[in-house]
Amino acid sequence: MSDNLEKIVSEICTRYGNDASRMMDVVRDAHARFGFVSSACADAIAAALKTPRVEVESLVSFYAFFAAHPRAKVVIRLCNDIVDVMHDGHKVWETFEQELGIKTGETTKDGAFSLEYTPCIGMCDQAPAALINDVVVTRLTADRAREIVRELKSGSDPAGLVKEFGDGNNAHELVRAMVVNNIRERGAVVFDAEDMQPGTGLKNALAMSPAEVIRAVKTARLRGRGGAGFPAGMKWEFTRESAGSFRTVICNADEGEPGTFKDRVILTERPDLLFEGMTIAGYAIGAEQGILYLRGEYAYLQPFLENVLNERRASGLLGQNSAGKAGFNFDIRIQMGAGAYVCGEETALISSCEGLRGDPKTRPPFPAQRGYRGQPTAVNNVETLCCVTRILEKGPGWFSQIGNGKSAGTKLLSISGDCKKPGVYEIPFGITLQQLLVKAGGADAIAVQVGGPSGSMVGPKDFGRQICFEDLATGGSIMIFGPGRNLLQVVQKFMEFFVEESCGYCTPCRVGNRLIKERLDRIIAGKGEKTDLAYLEQLVEMVKAASRCGLGQTSPNPVLSTLKNFRQCYEALLLKETGGMQPAFDLKEAVKDAENIAARASVHC
Amino acid sequence: MAKPKLATASLAGCFGCHMSILDIDERILQLVELVDFDKSPVDDIKEFTGRCRIGLIEGGCCNEENVHVLKKFRENCDILVSVGECATMGGIPALRNTIPLKECLDEAFLNGPTVHNPSGRIPDDPEIPLLLNKVYPCHEVVKIDYFLPGCPPPADAIWAAVAALLEDKPIALPYELIKYD
Ligand SMILES: Cc1cc2nc3c(=O)[nH]c(=O)nc-3n(C[C@H](O)[C@H](O)[C@H](O)COP(=O)(O)O)c2cc1C
Ligand code: SF4
Ligand code: SF4
């Protein structure tokens, strides 16, 4: 048995050249083979990769999709994002629990099923959703949950749960998913296929010098679509000019910001546009390698994307003398993630690509100076790279005149929540929130979360503001909250998410977010008072200022923005007079254990 | 004009902070010129005799009686100061906070290697205050106005803080008084 294990592990490691920096892939394959990474398996991997065992254990313990203890054959991951909650997700979750006879977080006695919660899996427009092993199931109801359990119990493979395929490439034989695209509005850059000429962008780029390509991207005024909005051309220039022995292009397809799902639709419908963009980026910065970092939740797209890459290789667009350009040897590999939001942060993402825990690195040095394997690296979002292809195809002037004059181009927005038409909207920058709400059929909104939990929550007085870099910036997530929604419950959910996803490296984020959540819980429980708001304000500033990476620096935003825009929600819950006591302290509760042990009642309660 | 009153209490502490109060040495004479001691172990007054300007608290709350005393202090003092690590954070007593109460008591009175307890009973005289499920720092039970760090805070820090509070001036603690390495 153990000989066998070593043999299998050794085969897996050989597949990745016994290269310790490919440990993500090794562990992923081993995990798929054995269902978990046992102690013996960790030993075998460490031996084969010639790395300390603790590196393997550390990696396994970091990612939500890896386990060091036996997990069930079928792992059901219930997406418990706020949008799923709003769509009666709890009814679905309760049904799964009842039907399986376990609580979420447990495994059935026979080892057949595990139930877990997972944050946003990128299906907010078709919530409630769940991942059953790698299979995505959407639009769940209690009835459907019952059927699913029945089918699985009767031995059906999770893939068999998909009865009807979604539209477009969701029905492709390598995808076969029930996911739907929900493209509600096609804009000129990414989704309007009418005048798109695949391959032209790359051809034009290769006819130019790399410096000219970078200049074109600068002239187009392309800014990053992943959230931070950094000018793409400038990033490429830094990367090109940094000294190093090789350079790398990384496409960030981690799409972990709750409420964002537009990259999923690009990956499904426009993979060539993306890979062309990556190739152009590779040419511009002088890279030979591209990495697509694909979130573990989108594993169902992996075979399809691998196939697209193979086709590009076959037609000479990748590999030796890519696209016929002598001396330009560029190829792309896919790096699968494994369920960690922080890996969307570019330095954590690089750690993950290097076969490490997804811990962010200290910046500076920035990835453009020292990124993947210590060499200059350009990390860009999926949508950003698609824009690149179109800029090189149609010219920077064409691109920069789309938008509101300041922010150039279109933006893909993932709209979900209380609206009639959730889905992906490609819209020129400059649209007001109000216009957007009307389009999506959510004009009666009481609040909109722009940019996901790390963005901000705004109310009707801000609905006249524009979606653009200069005003309301967003990586794409737009969550709509209709009349009657409890906004503080939303904030609570977001803080729960950050507490869960903090990598734990630095204290302000690891501890600070917990303290914020505790104080928020206290207020929501009706035990807060005025000074708690002041305390929250102080804490929020501290966590933002003292955290090491973008996660901690933005994690207090749900509280910060609602304290600013929805202060009345907090104030309505505050106690008036407390006489100097702390209402959250409950003496009765605190002496209960001792009362039981001593078998007498407290004289003070 | 009557002198302002000062009260002190030791809750779940080791009395080290009170020792530090006494460490102000001959300045205690100056202090009694400035204030009257009210409820305090220093003069053994058990109950408040009137409203106090300042209450100094050593130790956090480990039992119901501590809570009772602390609440009385809050009701009777204008300014309440957590003095020392135990009052501020729970300190050494809070080391038990990760262990269930029953386990703590069993270890202390039944199972510990040095325990001699032929009766096999955990002390349960009604005179003994019931323990809380964990040790709470004072500010989780009542509002605390100031925190003096240290284990114990040096006498000079206590003196500087009390003097400033009595004179209604900002408390200026030089670096040397709050540096602990
Ligand atoms: C916690 C955290 C999560 C992030 N998640 C993503 C993500 O899922 N996708 C993405 O493109 N950028 C994400 N980013 C931003 C990236 O760090 C980086 O700025 C971006 O990928 C750069 O690409 P761009 O300039 O093309 O936008 C995240 C940042 C933080 C701090
Ligand atoms: S801010 Fe949070 S996620 Fe970022 S390094 Fe610190 S603990 Fe990790
Ligand atoms: S802070 Fe130190 S000196 Fe003061 S009571 Fe606690 S242990 Fe004793």
Tab-separated table of C-alpha atoms and ligand atoms in Angstrom, chain A residues 223-232 235 250-257 260 262-263 295 341-347 349 363 379-385 454 498 549-554, ligand 1:
chain	number	residue	atom	x	y	z
A	223	ARG	CA	-6.212	51.051	-16.539
A	224	GLY	CA	-6.383	47.743	-14.674
A	225	ARG	CA	-9.827	46.172	-14.436
A	226	GLY	CA	-9.053	44.019	-11.376
A	227	GLY	CA	-9.878	46.680	-8.833
A	228	ALA	CA	-6.837	48.839	-8.216
A	229	GLY	CA	-6.976	50.588	-11.591
A	230	PHE	CA	-3.234	50.901	-12.135
A	231	PRO	CA	-2.315	52.092	-15.671
A	232	ALA	CA	-1.460	48.939	-17.600
A	235	LYS	CA	3.091	48.609	-15.297
A	250	ILE	CA	0.395	36.514	-15.148
A	251	CYS	CA	-3.305	36.751	-15.763
A	252	ASN	CA	-5.272	37.073	-12.571
A	253	ALA	CA	-8.375	34.910	-12.979
A	254	ASP	CA	-8.863	34.382	-9.276
A	255	GLU	CA	-12.062	36.413	-9.334
A	256	GLY	CA	-12.664	36.065	-5.622
A	257	GLU	CA	-14.295	39.395	-4.784
A	260	THR	CA	-17.876	39.361	-9.248
A	262	LYS	CA	-17.583	38.691	-15.243
A	263	ASP	CA	-14.190	36.993	-15.691
A	295	ARG	CA	-9.483	30.017	-9.174
A	341	TYR	CA	-9.586	34.829	-1.633
A	342	VAL	CA	-6.296	36.420	-0.667
A	343	CYS	CA	-4.665	34.718	-3.675
A	344	GLY	CA	-6.362	37.339	-5.844
A	345	GLU	CA	-3.934	39.831	-4.331
A	346	GLU	CA	-1.102	39.841	-6.829
A	347	THR	CA	1.792	39.059	-4.495
A	349	LEU	CA	-1.068	34.985	-6.233
A	363	ARG	CA	5.887	45.477	-1.276
A	379	VAL	CA	0.083	40.756	-13.252
A	380	ASN	CA	-3.105	41.795	-15.006
A	381	ASN	CA	-6.765	41.043	-14.716
A	382	VAL	CA	-8.572	38.944	-17.346
A	383	GLU	CA	-10.597	41.873	-18.633
A	384	THR	CA	-7.557	44.166	-18.806
A	385	LEU	CA	-5.793	41.715	-21.103
A	454	SER	CA	-13.830	45.621	-0.194
A	498	PHE	CA	-12.780	38.910	5.790
A	549	CYS	CA	-1.694	43.925	2.075
A	550	GLY	CA	-4.765	45.054	0.195
A	551	LEU	CA	-7.016	42.585	1.967
A	552	GLY	CA	-6.541	44.154	5.372
A	553	GLN	CA	-6.333	47.651	3.920
A	554	THR	CA	-9.827	47.321	2.459
C	1	LIG	C1	-7.535	40.746	-1.396
C	1	LIG	C2	-7.404	41.075	-2.853
C	1	LIG	C3	-8.047	40.303	-3.796
C	1	LIG	C4	-7.913	40.580	-5.142
C	1	LIG	N1	-8.568	39.792	-6.029
C	1	LIG	C5	-8.406	40.047	-7.352
C	1	LIG	C6	-9.035	39.216	-8.309
C	1	LIG	O1	-9.745	38.275	-7.958
C	1	LIG	N2	-8.851	39.491	-9.624
C	1	LIG	C7	-8.067	40.535	-10.029
C	1	LIG	O2	-7.903	40.736	-11.220
C	1	LIG	N3	-7.480	41.339	-9.138
C	1	LIG	C8	-7.614	41.122	-7.818
C	1	LIG	N4	-6.968	41.925	-6.926
C	1	LIG	C9	-6.115	43.009	-7.438
C	1	LIG	C10	-4.728	42.457	-7.782
C	1	LIG	O3	-3.891	42.526	-6.635
C	1	LIG	C11	-4.033	43.246	-8.875
C	1	LIG	O4	-4.095	44.589	-8.552
C	1	LIG	C12	-4.661	43.054	-10.214
C	1	LIG	O5	-4.743	41.705	-10.540
C	1	LIG	C13	-3.827	43.773	-11.251
C	1	LIG	O6	-4.431	43.661	-12.506
C	1	LIG	P1	-5.025	44.912	-13.257
C	1	LIG	O7	-4.040	46.019	-13.109
C	1	LIG	O8	-5.163	44.453	-14.641
C	1	LIG	O9	-6.318	45.219	-12.613
C	1	LIG	C14	-7.118	41.672	-5.571
C	1	LIG	C15	-6.495	42.462	-4.613
C	1	LIG	C16	-6.644	42.183	-3.269
C	1	LIG	C17	-5.960	43.051	-2.297
